mmCIF file of C-alpha atoms in Angstrom:
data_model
loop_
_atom_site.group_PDB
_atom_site.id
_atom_site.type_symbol
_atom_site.label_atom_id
_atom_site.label_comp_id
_atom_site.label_asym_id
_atom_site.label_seq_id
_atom_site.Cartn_x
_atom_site.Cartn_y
_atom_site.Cartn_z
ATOM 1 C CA UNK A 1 -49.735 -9.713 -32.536
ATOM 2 C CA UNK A 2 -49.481 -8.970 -36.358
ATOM 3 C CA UNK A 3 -48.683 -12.422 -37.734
ATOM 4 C CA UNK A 4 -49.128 -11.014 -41.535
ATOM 5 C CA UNK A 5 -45.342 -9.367 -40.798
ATOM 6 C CA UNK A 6 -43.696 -13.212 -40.663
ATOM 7 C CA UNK A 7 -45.296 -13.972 -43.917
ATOM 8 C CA UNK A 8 -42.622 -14.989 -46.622
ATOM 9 C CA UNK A 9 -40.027 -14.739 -43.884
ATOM 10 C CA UNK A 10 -38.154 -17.355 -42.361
ATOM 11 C CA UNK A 11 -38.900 -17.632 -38.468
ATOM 12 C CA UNK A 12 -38.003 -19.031 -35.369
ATOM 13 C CA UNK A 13 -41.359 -20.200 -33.402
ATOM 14 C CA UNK A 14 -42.096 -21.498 -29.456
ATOM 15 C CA UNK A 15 -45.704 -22.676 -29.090
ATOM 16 C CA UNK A 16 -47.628 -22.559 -26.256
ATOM 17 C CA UNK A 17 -47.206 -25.417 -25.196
ATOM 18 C CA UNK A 18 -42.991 -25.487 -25.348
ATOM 19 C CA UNK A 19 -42.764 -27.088 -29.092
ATOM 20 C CA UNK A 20 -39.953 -25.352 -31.061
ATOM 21 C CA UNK A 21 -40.415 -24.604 -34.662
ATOM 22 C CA UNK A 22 -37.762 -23.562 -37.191
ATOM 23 C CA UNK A 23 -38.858 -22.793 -41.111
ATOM 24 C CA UNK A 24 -40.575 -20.336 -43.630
ATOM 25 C CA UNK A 25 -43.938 -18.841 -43.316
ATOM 26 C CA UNK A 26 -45.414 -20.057 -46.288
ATOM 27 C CA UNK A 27 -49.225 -18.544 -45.773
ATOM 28 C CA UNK A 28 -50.985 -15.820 -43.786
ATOM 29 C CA UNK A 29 -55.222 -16.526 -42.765
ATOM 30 C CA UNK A 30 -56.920 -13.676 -42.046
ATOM 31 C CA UNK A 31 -59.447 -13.732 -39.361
ATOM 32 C CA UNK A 32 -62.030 -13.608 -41.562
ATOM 33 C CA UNK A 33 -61.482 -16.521 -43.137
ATOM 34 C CA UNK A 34 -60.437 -18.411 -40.123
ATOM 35 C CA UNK A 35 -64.105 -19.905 -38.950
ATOM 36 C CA UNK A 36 -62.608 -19.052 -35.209
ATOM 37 C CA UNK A 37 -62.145 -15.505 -36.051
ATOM 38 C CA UNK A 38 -58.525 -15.745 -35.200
ATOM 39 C CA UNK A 39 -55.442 -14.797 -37.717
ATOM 40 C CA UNK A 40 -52.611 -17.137 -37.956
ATOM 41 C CA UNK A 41 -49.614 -18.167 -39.874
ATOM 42 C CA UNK A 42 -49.066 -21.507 -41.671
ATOM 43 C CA UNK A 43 -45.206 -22.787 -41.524
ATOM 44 C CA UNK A 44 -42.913 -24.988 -43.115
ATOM 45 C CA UNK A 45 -41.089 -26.680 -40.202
ATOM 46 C CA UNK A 46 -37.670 -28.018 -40.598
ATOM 47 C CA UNK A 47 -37.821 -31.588 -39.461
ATOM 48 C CA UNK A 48 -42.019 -32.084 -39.881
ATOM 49 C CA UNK A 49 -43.859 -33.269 -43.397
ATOM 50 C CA UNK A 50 -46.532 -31.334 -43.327
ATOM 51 C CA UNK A 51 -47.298 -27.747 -43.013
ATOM 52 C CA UNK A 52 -48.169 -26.308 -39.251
ATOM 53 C CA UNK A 53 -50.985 -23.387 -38.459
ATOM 54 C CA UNK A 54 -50.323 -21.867 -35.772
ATOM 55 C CA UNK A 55 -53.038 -19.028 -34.711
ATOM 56 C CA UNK A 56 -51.982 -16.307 -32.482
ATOM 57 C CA UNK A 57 -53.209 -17.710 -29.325
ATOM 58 C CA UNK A 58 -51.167 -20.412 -29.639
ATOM 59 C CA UNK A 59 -47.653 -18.724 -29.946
ATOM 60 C CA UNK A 60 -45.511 -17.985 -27.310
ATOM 61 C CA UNK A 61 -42.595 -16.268 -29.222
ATOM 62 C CA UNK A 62 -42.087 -15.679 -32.662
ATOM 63 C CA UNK A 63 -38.829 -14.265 -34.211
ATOM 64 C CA UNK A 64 -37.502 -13.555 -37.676
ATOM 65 C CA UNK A 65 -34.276 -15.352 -38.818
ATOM 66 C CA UNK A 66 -32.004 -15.464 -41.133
#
């Protein structure tokens, strides 16, 4: 998966584990700086106060919206 492509854009997100997420990718990690070794995203959920990472593991479907 090539999370860097969602960054700046706003997305439409399912997690893993069924959690829906709606909002703009506001960062992109890259693996090497992830102590896991793992990229991921970092979004600004409608609905939550703080940011969410999400690594790629941990997303079941990831969209771009308008």
């Amino acid at each position: 998966m090539q999370l860097k492509e969602y960054w700046g854009k706003k997305v439409f997100l399912e997690s893993k584990n069924g959690k829906i997420f709606r909002g703009k990718v506001s960062d992109y990690v890259y693996p090497e700086d992830n102590e896991n070794g793992k990229e991921s995203i970092i979004i600004d959920a409608v609905g939550y106060e703080f940011p969410y990472e999400f690594y790629e593991n941990d997303i079941k479907k990831i969209e771009i919206i308008n």
